[in-house]
PDB file of C-alpha atoms in Angstrom:
ATOM      1  CA  UNK A   1       8.329  26.373  22.660  1.00 83.00           C
ATOM      2  CA  UNK A   2      10.954  24.402  21.316  1.00 88.00           C
ATOM      3  CA  UNK A   3      12.733  24.732  24.549  1.00 89.00           C
ATOM      4  CA  UNK A   4       9.354  23.832  26.773  1.00 87.00           C
ATOM      5  CA  UNK A   5       8.357  20.716  24.625  1.00 86.00           C
ATOM      6  CA  UNK A   6      12.091  19.909  24.701  1.00 89.00           C
ATOM      7  CA  UNK A   7      12.502  19.726  28.635  1.00 90.00           C
ATOM      8  CA  UNK A   8       9.087  17.724  28.683  1.00 88.00           C
ATOM      9  CA  UNK A   9      10.772  15.251  26.698  1.00 86.00           C
ATOM     10  CA  UNK A  10      13.795  15.100  29.224  1.00 88.00           C
ATOM     11  CA  UNK A  11      16.345  17.351  27.380  1.00 89.00           C
ATOM     12  CA  UNK A  12      18.430  19.573  29.338  1.00 92.00           C
ATOM     13  CA  UNK A  13      18.570  23.275  28.409  1.00 92.00           C
ATOM     14  CA  UNK A  14      21.988  22.651  27.228  1.00 93.00           C
ATOM     15  CA  UNK A  15      20.996  19.683  24.901  1.00 92.00           C
ATOM     16  CA  UNK A  16      18.270  22.097  23.645  1.00 92.00           C
ATOM     17  CA  UNK A  17      20.752  24.806  22.517  1.00 93.00           C
ATOM     18  CA  UNK A  18      22.915  22.743  20.714  1.00 94.00           C
ATOM     19  CA  UNK A  19      20.027  20.813  18.974  1.00 93.00           C
ATOM     20  CA  UNK A  20      18.431  24.301  17.982  1.00 93.00           C
ATOM     21  CA  UNK A  21      20.242  24.697  14.732  1.00 93.00           C
ATOM     22  CA  UNK A  22      19.002  21.070  13.432  1.00 93.00           C
ATOM     23  CA  UNK A  23      15.602  21.139  14.587  1.00 92.00           C
ATOM     24  CA  UNK A  24      15.130  24.789  13.025  1.00 92.00           C
ATOM     25  CA  UNK A  25      16.950  23.242   9.929  1.00 92.00           C
ATOM     26  CA  UNK A  26      14.533  19.906   9.830  1.00 91.00           C
ATOM     27  CA  UNK A  27      11.202  21.801  10.774  1.00 90.00           C
ATOM     28  CA  UNK A  28      11.588  24.292   7.744  1.00 89.00           C
ATOM     29  CA  UNK A  29       9.220  26.793   8.750  1.00 90.00           C
ATOM     30  CA  UNK A  30      11.488  29.417   8.024  1.00 89.00           C
ATOM     31  CA  UNK A  31      11.065  33.142   9.977  1.00 89.00           C
ATOM     32  CA  UNK A  32       7.839  31.278  11.689  1.00 89.00           C
ATOM     33  CA  UNK A  33      10.346  30.134  14.004  1.00 88.00           C
ATOM     34  CA  UNK A  34      10.359  33.319  15.783  1.00 88.00           C
ATOM     35  CA  UNK A  35       6.818  33.679  15.749  1.00 89.00           C
ATOM     36  CA  UNK A  36       3.610  32.665  18.391  1.00 88.00           C
ATOM     37  CA  UNK A  37       2.495  29.218  17.577  1.00 86.00           C
ATOM     38  CA  UNK A  38      -0.517  30.094  17.820  1.00 88.00           C
ATOM     39  CA  UNK A  39      -0.195  31.535  14.251  1.00 90.00           C
ATOM     40  CA  UNK A  40       1.111  28.427  13.001  1.00 89.00           C
ATOM     41  CA  UNK A  41      -0.803  26.112  10.394  1.00 87.00           C
ATOM     42  CA  UNK A  42      -1.503  22.767  11.525  1.00 83.00           C
ATOM     43  CA  UNK A  43       0.998  21.358   9.144  1.00 84.00           C
ATOM     44  CA  UNK A  44       3.558  23.876  10.681  1.00 88.00           C
ATOM     45  CA  UNK A  45       2.753  22.563  14.302  1.00 88.00           C
ATOM     46  CA  UNK A  46       3.468  19.180  12.996  1.00 86.00           C
ATOM     47  CA  UNK A  47       6.915  20.490  11.347  1.00 88.00           C
ATOM     48  CA  UNK A  48       7.893  21.607  14.493  1.00 89.00           C
ATOM     49  CA  UNK A  49       6.463  18.991  17.140  1.00 88.00           C
ATOM     50  CA  UNK A  50       7.817  16.154  15.039  1.00 89.00           C
ATOM     51  CA  UNK A  51      11.523  17.995  14.613  1.00 91.00           C
ATOM     52  CA  UNK A  52      11.701  18.443  18.319  1.00 91.00           C
ATOM     53  CA  UNK A  53      10.408  14.856  19.214  1.00 89.00           C
ATOM     54  CA  UNK A  54      13.200  13.080  16.582  1.00 91.00           C
ATOM     55  CA  UNK A  55      15.989  15.707  17.509  1.00 91.00           C
ATOM     56  CA  UNK A  56      17.926  12.971  19.407  1.00 90.00           C
ATOM     57  CA  UNK A  57      17.237   9.284  18.353  1.00 90.00           C
ATOM     58  CA  UNK A  58      14.963   7.906  20.966  1.00 88.00           C
ATOM     59  CA  UNK A  59      15.212   4.037  22.418  1.00 91.00           C
ATOM     60  CA  UNK A  60      11.216   4.376  21.837  1.00 91.00           C
ATOM     61  CA  UNK A  61       9.225   6.656  19.662  1.00 89.00           C
ATOM     62  CA  UNK A  62       5.344   6.595  19.454  1.00 88.00           C
ATOM     63  CA  UNK A  63       3.994   8.094  16.315  1.00 84.00           C
ATOM     64  CA  UNK A  64       0.082   9.041  16.175  1.00 78.00           C
ATOM     65  CA  UNK A  65      -1.907  10.364  12.468  1.00 68.00           C
ATOM     66  CA  UNK A  66      -0.124  13.256  13.114  1.00 61.00           C
ATOM     67  CA  UNK A  67       2.183  12.596  10.156  1.00 66.00           C
ATOM     68  CA  UNK A  68      -0.889  12.731   7.754  1.00 63.00           C
ATOM     69  CA  UNK A  69      -1.252  16.456   8.225  1.00 60.00           C
ATOM     70  CA  UNK A  70       2.032  17.640   6.798  1.00 62.00           C
ATOM     71  CA  UNK A  71       2.703  17.990   3.114  1.00 73.00           C
ATOM     72  CA  UNK A  72       3.664  15.319   0.556  1.00 74.00           C
ATOM     73  CA  UNK A  73       7.664  16.813   1.301  1.00 80.00           C
ATOM     74  CA  UNK A  74       7.856  16.693   5.174  1.00 84.00           C
ATOM     75  CA  UNK A  75       5.684  13.612   5.215  1.00 80.00           C
ATOM     76  CA  UNK A  76       8.507  11.539   2.685  1.00 79.00           C
ATOM     77  CA  UNK A  77      11.592  13.537   5.105  1.00 86.00           C
ATOM     78  CA  UNK A  78      10.004  12.296   8.190  1.00 86.00           C
ATOM     79  CA  UNK A  79       9.219   8.646   6.975  1.00 84.00           C
ATOM     80  CA  UNK A  80      13.211   8.489   6.187  1.00 87.00           C
ATOM     81  CA  UNK A  81      14.157   9.627   9.447  1.00 90.00           C
ATOM     82  CA  UNK A  82      11.695   7.066  11.301  1.00 89.00           C
ATOM     83  CA  UNK A  83      13.453   4.336   8.914  1.00 87.00           C
ATOM     84  CA  UNK A  84      16.802   5.605  10.070  1.00 91.00           C
ATOM     85  CA  UNK A  85      15.731   5.231  13.569  1.00 92.00           C
ATOM     86  CA  UNK A  86      14.882   1.559  13.044  1.00 89.00           C
ATOM     87  CA  UNK A  87      17.885   0.509  11.253  1.00 90.00           C
ATOM     88  CA  UNK A  88      19.816   2.008  14.264  1.00 93.00           C
ATOM     89  CA  UNK A  89      17.754   0.142  16.793  1.00 92.00           C
ATOM     90  CA  UNK A  90      14.446   2.381  18.087  1.00 93.00           C
ATOM     91  CA  UNK A  91      11.629   0.935  19.010  1.00 93.00           C
ATOM     92  CA  UNK A  92       8.313   2.144  16.539  1.00 90.00           C
ATOM     93  CA  UNK A  93       4.984   2.394  17.722  1.00 91.00           C
ATOM     94  CA  UNK A  94       2.110   4.113  15.795  1.00 88.00           C
ATOM     95  CA  UNK A  95      -1.377   4.381  15.702  1.00 86.00           C
ATOM     96  CA  UNK A  96      -2.510   4.509  12.162  1.00 81.00           C
ATOM     97  CA  UNK A  97      -5.086   3.562   9.421  1.00 77.00           C
ATOM     98  CA  UNK A  98      -2.527   4.303   6.524  1.00 76.00           C
ATOM     99  CA  UNK A  99      -2.407   1.177   5.224  1.00 75.00           C
ATOM    100  CA  UNK A 100       1.463   1.703   3.011  1.00 74.00           C
ATOM    101  CA  UNK A 101       2.638   3.422   5.789  1.00 76.00           C
ATOM    102  CA  UNK A 102       2.303   0.838   8.379  1.00 80.00           C
ATOM    103  CA  UNK A 103       3.202  -2.422   6.138  1.00 78.00           C
ATOM    104  CA  UNK A 104       6.699  -0.163   4.846  1.00 78.00           C
ATOM    105  CA  UNK A 105       7.845   0.955   8.376  1.00 83.00           C
ATOM    106  CA  UNK A 106       6.147  -2.037  10.632  1.00 87.00           C
ATOM    107  CA  UNK A 107       6.905  -5.031  11.250  1.00 89.00           C
ATOM    108  CA  UNK A 108       3.922  -6.045  13.166  1.00 92.00           C
ATOM    109  CA  UNK A 109       0.024  -4.799  13.894  1.00 92.00           C
ATOM    110  CA  UNK A 110      -2.596  -5.437  15.830  1.00 93.00           C
ATOM    111  CA  UNK A 111      -6.490  -4.591  15.621  1.00 91.00           C
ATOM    112  CA  UNK A 112      -7.965  -2.962  18.177  1.00 89.00           C
ATOM    113  CA  UNK A 113     -12.151  -3.201  17.861  1.00 84.00           C
ATOM    114  CA  UNK A 114     -14.479  -1.616  20.623  1.00 85.00           C
ATOM    115  CA  UNK A 115     -11.259  -1.166  22.722  1.00 87.00           C
ATOM    116  CA  UNK A 116     -10.349  -5.103  22.627  1.00 91.00           C
ATOM    117  CA  UNK A 117      -7.703  -6.756  20.830  1.00 92.00           C
ATOM    118  CA  UNK A 118      -9.192  -8.406  17.836  1.00 88.00           C
ATOM    119  CA  UNK A 119      -6.216  -9.349  15.423  1.00 89.00           C
ATOM    120  CA  UNK A 120      -2.387  -9.748  15.937  1.00 91.00           C
ATOM    121  CA  UNK A 121       0.102 -10.736  13.263  1.00 89.00           C
ATOM    122  CA  UNK A 122       1.823  -9.196  10.222  1.00 88.00           C
ATOM    123  CA  UNK A 123       0.962  -5.422   9.076  1.00 87.00           C
ATOM    124  CA  UNK A 124      -0.123  -7.050   5.722  1.00 82.00           C
ATOM    125  CA  UNK A 125      -2.856  -9.611   7.101  1.00 84.00           C
ATOM    126  CA  UNK A 126      -4.191  -6.709  10.159  1.00 87.00           C
ATOM    127  CA  UNK A 127      -4.477  -4.601   7.391  1.00 82.00           C
ATOM    128  CA  UNK A 128      -6.590  -7.134   5.166  1.00 78.00           C
ATOM    129  CA  UNK A 129      -8.524  -7.556   8.191  1.00 81.00           C
ATOM    130  CA  UNK A 130      -9.095  -4.837   8.639  1.00 80.00           C
ATOM    131  CA  UNK A 131     -10.211  -3.756   5.173  1.00 72.00           C
ATOM    132  CA  UNK A 132     -13.143  -6.547   5.258  1.00 70.00           C
ATOM    133  CA  UNK A 133     -14.274  -5.607   8.622  1.00 72.00           C
ATOM    134  CA  UNK A 134     -15.393  -2.232   7.047  1.00 66.00           C
ATOM    135  CA  UNK A 135     -17.381  -3.852   4.358  1.00 58.00           C
ATOM    136  CA  UNK A 136     -19.295  -6.423   6.577  1.00 57.00           C
ATOM    137  CA  UNK A 137     -22.780  -6.422   6.718  1.00 50.00           C
ATOM    138  CA  UNK A 138     -25.333  -9.196   7.741  1.00 43.00           C
ATOM    139  CA  UNK A 139     -24.935 -12.438   6.678  1.00 45.00           C
ATOM    140  CA  UNK A 140     -21.433 -11.532   5.187  1.00 54.00           C
ATOM    141  CA  UNK A 141     -18.205 -13.779   6.826  1.00 63.00           C
ATOM    142  CA  UNK A 142     -14.983 -12.600   7.368  1.00 62.00           C
ATOM    143  CA  UNK A 143     -12.469 -15.568   7.512  1.00 64.00           C
ATOM    144  CA  UNK A 144      -8.737 -16.033   7.070  1.00 63.00           C
ATOM    145  CA  UNK A 145      -6.503 -18.656   5.948  1.00 63.00           C
ATOM    146  CA  UNK A 146      -3.161 -19.626   5.861  1.00 69.00           C
ATOM    147  CA  UNK A 147      -1.083 -20.811   2.996  1.00 66.00           C
ATOM    148  CA  UNK A 148       1.806 -23.168   1.716  1.00 63.00           C
ATOM    149  CA  UNK A 149       3.982 -20.141   1.734  1.00 64.00           C
ATOM    150  CA  UNK A 150       2.936 -18.860   5.143  1.00 65.00           C
ATOM    151  CA  UNK A 151       0.965 -15.927   3.675  1.00 68.00           C
ATOM    152  CA  UNK A 152      -2.615 -15.227   5.538  1.00 67.00           C
ATOM    153  CA  UNK A 153      -5.228 -14.776   2.993  1.00 66.00           C
ATOM    154  CA  UNK A 154      -8.436 -13.027   4.026  1.00 72.00           C
ATOM    155  CA  UNK A 155     -11.902 -13.595   2.505  1.00 73.00           C
ATOM    156  CA  UNK A 156     -14.734 -11.884   3.099  1.00 78.00           C
ATOM    157  CA  UNK A 157     -18.168 -11.571   1.515  1.00 83.00           C
ATOM    158  CA  UNK A 158     -21.568 -12.027   1.342  1.00 86.00           C
ATOM    159  CA  UNK A 159     -21.386 -15.189  -0.970  1.00 87.00           C
ATOM    160  CA  UNK A 160     -24.133 -13.850  -3.796  1.00 92.00           C
ATOM    161  CA  UNK A 161     -21.325 -14.486  -6.272  1.00 94.00           C
ATOM    162  CA  UNK A 162     -17.767 -16.227  -5.903  1.00 92.00           C
ATOM    163  CA  UNK A 163     -14.774 -17.118  -7.790  1.00 94.00           C
ATOM    164  CA  UNK A 164     -14.782 -20.420  -9.007  1.00 94.00           C
ATOM    165  CA  UNK A 165     -11.147 -20.426 -10.912  1.00 95.00           C
ATOM    166  CA  UNK A 166      -8.212 -17.969 -11.278  1.00 95.00           C
ATOM    167  CA  UNK A 167      -5.426 -18.151 -13.271  1.00 96.00           C
ATOM    168  CA  UNK A 168      -2.804 -16.536 -15.015  1.00 95.00           C
ATOM    169  CA  UNK A 169      -1.888 -17.502 -18.559  1.00 96.00           C
ATOM    170  CA  UNK A 170       1.181 -16.784 -20.725  1.00 93.00           C
ATOM    171  CA  UNK A 171       0.938 -15.251 -24.313  1.00 91.00           C
ATOM    172  CA  UNK A 172       0.716 -19.434 -25.371  1.00 92.00           C
ATOM    173  CA  UNK A 173      -2.547 -19.404 -22.815  1.00 92.00           C
ATOM    174  CA  UNK A 174      -0.774 -21.989 -20.490  1.00 94.00           C
ATOM    175  CA  UNK A 175      -1.116 -21.384 -16.955  1.00 94.00           C
ATOM    176  CA  UNK A 176       2.055 -20.101 -15.327  1.00 94.00           C
ATOM    177  CA  UNK A 177       3.735 -18.935 -11.692  1.00 92.00           C
ATOM    178  CA  UNK A 178       6.228 -17.130 -13.393  1.00 93.00           C
ATOM    179  CA  UNK A 179       6.744 -14.427 -15.560  1.00 94.00           C
ATOM    180  CA  UNK A 180       9.473 -12.756 -17.856  1.00 93.00           C
ATOM    181  CA  UNK A 181       9.824  -8.617 -17.696  1.00 95.00           C
ATOM    182  CA  UNK A 182       8.452  -7.587 -20.665  1.00 93.00           C
ATOM    183  CA  UNK A 183       6.293 -10.110 -21.551  1.00 93.00           C
ATOM    184  CA  UNK A 184       2.185 -10.552 -21.824  1.00 95.00           C
ATOM    185  CA  UNK A 185       0.050 -12.410 -19.598  1.00 96.00           C
ATOM    186  CA  UNK A 186      -3.620 -12.607 -19.108  1.00 97.00           C
ATOM    187  CA  UNK A 187      -5.052 -12.972 -15.582  1.00 97.00           C
ATOM    188  CA  UNK A 188      -8.222 -15.283 -16.224  1.00 97.00           C
ATOM    189  CA  UNK A 189     -11.220 -15.704 -13.449  1.00 97.00           C
ATOM    190  CA  UNK A 190     -13.958 -17.200 -13.555  1.00 97.00           C
ATOM    191  CA  UNK A 191     -17.195 -16.291 -11.547  1.00 97.00           C
ATOM    192  CA  UNK A 192     -20.353 -18.050 -10.352  1.00 96.00           C
ATOM    193  CA  UNK A 193     -23.529 -16.213  -9.867  1.00 96.00           C
ATOM    194  CA  UNK A 194     -25.130 -18.095  -6.909  1.00 94.00           C
ATOM    195  CA  UNK A 195     -28.354 -15.523  -6.438  1.00 95.00           C
ATOM    196  CA  UNK A 196     -29.990 -12.693  -8.823  1.00 96.00           C
ATOM    197  CA  UNK A 197     -27.842  -9.694  -8.526  1.00 95.00           C
ATOM    198  CA  UNK A 198     -28.612  -6.516  -9.925  1.00 96.00           C
ATOM    199  CA  UNK A 199     -24.784  -5.507 -10.697  1.00 96.00           C
ATOM    200  CA  UNK A 200     -21.360  -6.710 -10.831  1.00 96.00           C
ATOM    201  CA  UNK A 201     -18.159  -5.274 -10.858  1.00 96.00           C
ATOM    202  CA  UNK A 202     -14.793  -7.151 -11.084  1.00 96.00           C
ATOM    203  CA  UNK A 203     -11.651  -5.343  -9.341  1.00 95.00           C
ATOM    204  CA  UNK A 204      -8.086  -6.811  -9.213  1.00 95.00           C
ATOM    205  CA  UNK A 205      -4.911  -5.722  -7.600  1.00 94.00           C
ATOM    206  CA  UNK A 206      -1.133  -6.398  -8.294  1.00 95.00           C
ATOM    207  CA  UNK A 207       0.633  -6.001  -4.738  1.00 90.00           C
ATOM    208  CA  UNK A 208       4.456  -6.288  -4.093  1.00 88.00           C
ATOM    209  CA  UNK A 209       5.970  -8.680  -1.947  1.00 82.00           C
ATOM    210  CA  UNK A 210       5.378  -6.142   0.997  1.00 77.00           C
ATOM    211  CA  UNK A 211       1.618  -5.883   0.014  1.00 80.00           C
ATOM    212  CA  UNK A 212       1.898  -2.441  -1.236  1.00 84.00           C
ATOM    213  CA  UNK A 213      -0.369  -2.220  -3.880  1.00 89.00           C
ATOM    214  CA  UNK A 214       1.029  -2.004  -7.895  1.00 92.00           C
ATOM    215  CA  UNK A 215      -1.654  -1.550 -10.105  1.00 95.00           C
ATOM    216  CA  UNK A 216      -5.394  -2.254  -9.465  1.00 94.00           C
ATOM    217  CA  UNK A 217      -8.322  -1.797 -12.137  1.00 95.00           C
ATOM    218  CA  UNK A 218     -12.168  -2.928 -12.145  1.00 95.00           C
ATOM    219  CA  UNK A 219     -14.735  -3.230 -14.346  1.00 96.00           C
ATOM    220  CA  UNK A 220     -16.766  -0.536 -13.303  1.00 95.00           C
ATOM    221  CA  UNK A 221     -13.806   2.479 -14.108  1.00 94.00           C
ATOM    222  CA  UNK A 222     -13.604   0.755 -17.612  1.00 95.00           C
ATOM    223  CA  UNK A 223     -17.628   0.785 -17.848  1.00 95.00           C
ATOM    224  CA  UNK A 224     -17.871  -2.976 -17.964  1.00 96.00           C
ATOM    225  CA  UNK A 225     -20.524  -3.495 -15.522  1.00 96.00           C
ATOM    226  CA  UNK A 226     -22.639  -6.670 -15.966  1.00 97.00           C
ATOM    227  CA  UNK A 227     -26.231  -5.854 -14.882  1.00 96.00           C
ATOM    228  CA  UNK A 228     -29.434  -8.065 -13.724  1.00 96.00           C
ATOM    229  CA  UNK A 229     -27.493 -11.438 -13.123  1.00 96.00           C
ATOM    230  CA  UNK A 230     -29.276 -14.496 -12.561  1.00 96.00           C
ATOM    231  CA  UNK A 231     -29.223 -17.307 -10.115  1.00 96.00           C
ATOM    232  CA  UNK A 232     -26.591 -19.798 -12.329  1.00 96.00           C
ATOM    233  CA  UNK A 233     -24.745 -17.983 -14.407  1.00 96.00           C
ATOM    234  CA  UNK A 234     -20.935 -18.289 -14.922  1.00 96.00           C
ATOM    235  CA  UNK A 235     -18.720 -15.479 -16.337  1.00 97.00           C
ATOM    236  CA  UNK A 236     -15.516 -15.323 -17.320  1.00 97.00           C
ATOM    237  CA  UNK A 237     -13.333 -12.535 -17.488  1.00 97.00           C
ATOM    238  CA  UNK A 238      -9.509 -11.993 -18.954  1.00 96.00           C
ATOM    239  CA  UNK A 239      -7.173  -8.876 -17.859  1.00 96.00           C
ATOM    240  CA  UNK A 240      -4.259  -8.946 -20.756  1.00 96.00           C
ATOM    241  CA  UNK A 241      -1.399  -7.082 -19.567  1.00 96.00           C
ATOM    242  CA  UNK A 242       2.451  -6.517 -20.344  1.00 95.00           C
ATOM    243  CA  UNK A 243       4.341  -7.367 -17.713  1.00 96.00           C
ATOM    244  CA  UNK A 244       5.756  -3.920 -16.854  1.00 95.00           C
ATOM    245  CA  UNK A 245       7.608  -5.326 -13.421  1.00 95.00           C
ATOM    246  CA  UNK A 246      10.657  -5.781 -11.602  1.00 94.00           C
ATOM    247  CA  UNK A 247      11.886  -8.937 -10.554  1.00 92.00           C
ATOM    248  CA  UNK A 248      10.650 -10.530  -7.433  1.00 91.00           C
ATOM    249  CA  UNK A 249       6.985 -12.214  -5.898  1.00 90.00           C
ATOM    250  CA  UNK A 250       3.717 -10.878  -6.373  1.00 93.00           C
ATOM    251  CA  UNK A 251       0.085 -11.507  -5.383  1.00 91.00           C
ATOM    252  CA  UNK A 252      -3.277 -10.494  -6.803  1.00 93.00           C
ATOM    253  CA  UNK A 253      -6.049  -9.280  -5.012  1.00 91.00           C
ATOM    254  CA  UNK A 254      -9.746 -10.232  -6.189  1.00 94.00           C
ATOM    255  CA  UNK A 255     -12.720  -8.351  -5.205  1.00 92.00           C
ATOM    256  CA  UNK A 256     -16.680  -8.728  -6.584  1.00 94.00           C
ATOM    257  CA  UNK A 257     -18.415  -5.903  -5.564  1.00 93.00           C
ATOM    258  CA  UNK A 258     -21.653  -3.737  -7.024  1.00 92.00           C
ATOM    259  CA  UNK A 259     -19.957  -0.399  -7.456  1.00 88.00           C
ATOM    260  CA  UNK A 260     -16.451   0.918  -7.402  1.00 86.00           C
ATOM    261  CA  UNK A 261     -15.765  -0.029  -3.798  1.00 75.00           C
ATOM    262  CA  UNK A 262     -16.422  -3.450  -2.055  1.00 65.00           C
ATOM    263  CA  UNK A 263     -17.502  -0.980   1.285  1.00 66.00           C
ATOM    264  CA  UNK A 264     -21.051  -0.559  -0.576  1.00 70.00           C
ATOM    265  CA  UNK A 265     -21.721  -4.179  -1.567  1.00 83.00           C
ATOM    266  CA  UNK A 266     -19.251  -7.205  -1.236  1.00 88.00           C
ATOM    267  CA  UNK A 267     -20.107  -9.924  -3.081  1.00 91.00           C
ATOM    268  CA  UNK A 268     -16.724 -11.783  -2.469  1.00 89.00           C
ATOM    269  CA  UNK A 269     -13.023 -10.062  -1.500  1.00 88.00           C
ATOM    270  CA  UNK A 270      -9.821 -11.996  -1.867  1.00 87.00           C
ATOM    271  CA  UNK A 271      -6.540 -11.763  -0.951  1.00 84.00           C
ATOM    272  CA  UNK A 272      -3.188 -13.709  -2.468  1.00 85.00           C
ATOM    273  CA  UNK A 273      -6.136 -15.036  -4.560  1.00 88.00           C
ATOM    274  CA  UNK A 274      -2.843 -15.622  -6.570  1.00 90.00           C
ATOM    275  CA  UNK A 275       1.111 -15.501  -6.233  1.00 89.00           C
ATOM    276  CA  UNK A 276       3.315 -15.214  -9.333  1.00 93.00           C
ATOM    277  CA  UNK A 277       6.766 -14.517  -9.442  1.00 93.00           C
ATOM    278  CA  UNK A 278       8.687 -12.313 -12.053  1.00 94.00           C
ATOM    279  CA  UNK A 279      12.255 -12.980 -13.586  1.00 93.00           C
ATOM    280  CA  UNK A 280      14.318 -11.264 -16.358  1.00 93.00           C
ATOM    281  CA  UNK A 281      16.171 -13.112 -18.522  1.00 87.00           C
ATOM    282  CA  UNK A 282      15.619 -11.092 -21.939  1.00 87.00           C
ATOM    283  CA  UNK A 283      16.119  -7.458 -20.985  1.00 91.00           C
ATOM    284  CA  UNK A 284      18.784  -5.179 -19.340  1.00 90.00           C
ATOM    285  CA  UNK A 285      19.126  -5.606 -15.731  1.00 91.00           C
ATOM    286  CA  UNK A 286      17.383  -2.758 -13.483  1.00 92.00           C
ATOM    287  CA  UNK A 287      16.508  -2.401 -10.157  1.00 91.00           C
ATOM    288  CA  UNK A 288      13.006  -1.376  -8.471  1.00 90.00           C
ATOM    289  CA  UNK A 289       9.317  -2.811  -9.170  1.00 90.00           C
ATOM    290  CA  UNK A 290       8.237  -0.902 -12.111  1.00 92.00           C
ATOM    291  CA  UNK A 291      10.052  -1.812 -15.939  1.00 93.00           C
ATOM    292  CA  UNK A 292       9.849   1.634 -17.746  1.00 93.00           C
ATOM    293  CA  UNK A 293      12.139   0.572 -20.509  1.00 90.00           C
ATOM    294  CA  UNK A 294      14.140   3.996 -20.366  1.00 89.00           C
ATOM    295  CA  UNK A 295      15.709   4.821 -23.974  1.00 87.00           C
ATOM    296  CA  UNK A 296      19.349   6.495 -23.101  1.00 87.00           C
ATOM    297  CA  UNK A 297      20.697   9.230 -25.810  1.00 87.00           C
ATOM    298  CA  UNK A 298      23.816  10.323 -24.622  1.00 89.00           C
ATOM    299  CA  UNK A 299      25.628  13.694 -26.428  1.00 88.00           C
ATOM    300  CA  UNK A 300      29.287  14.705 -25.581  1.00 84.00           C
ATOM    301  CA  UNK A 301      30.233  17.616 -26.433  1.00 84.00           C
ATOM    302  CA  UNK A 302      27.872  18.516 -28.568  1.00 78.00           C
ATOM    303  CA  UNK A 303      28.060  14.721 -30.782  1.00 80.00           C
ATOM    304  CA  UNK A 304      25.617  12.182 -30.016  1.00 74.00           C
ATOM    305  CA  UNK A 305      27.622   8.628 -28.893  1.00 73.00           C
ATOM    306  CA  UNK A 306      25.670   6.613 -28.011  1.00 61.00           C
ATOM    307  CA  UNK A 307      21.555   5.681 -27.935  1.00 62.00           C
ATOM    308  CA  UNK A 308      20.214   2.500 -26.205  1.00 59.00           C
ATOM    309  CA  UNK A 309      17.963  -0.091 -28.273  1.00 52.00           C
ATOM    310  CA  UNK A 310      16.480  -3.360 -27.673  1.00 52.00           C
TER     311      UNK A 310
END
């Protein structure tokens, strides 16, 4: 199977003999390398196929949803190989519904709907628009607007309820755009009810600068959904949270829905509802998007010699 697939990709028998140990090692299917492929699970088939296709760095690599079949370990290994290829100059073309992988691996995305090009742009703005399309219902609108910083905000919903004010507050209750690692912040959201609605759930999601989700919660999951709301009501929400984030830029997405997902009933969903920056002026320097405040204890020859503390 390896030799047949490899020759279809344009590799010679000599190249395949040379690459075979690497293909076998990367696939990690053990003794099954000598078994008929018809006895493989779908995951094992994908492991071997990907190993053959990437045995040498191609100029162009086309990947379908196949990587979603493999286990988490092999997915991580495969994505790292793809990143190595990209850094070396390979052009990557992926067909996928995986938002996180698309935003992590790709520089540009196109959305195909009914066989036609619906949108072209950055992976984040295209995936935001795609998510809004999934929730599209009668009398619901989907629109995009470009912010001053260049980001594209997607707004969708029926309009039965909407956001009147959105603010990030520091510990003193002041509106801010900059937070400090280890501090406390409050996301204050004011919602206006436009028509009578049976149930209202507010959710928020913090995303990093690449659009990857960092943390999200809604009032359905906290069992704080509001019921039997009347037109003209105004509700003020406050989400208070510790700033356990790394240095960098972040955005907040907001949703007003009937239940846990906006796919059921989407009153308003807004990406880039708010953008803020996190700095570190009081805590030890660290890397990453999460501040875990690790406490370090060291023993040398059985004797404790150091213990970190704030």
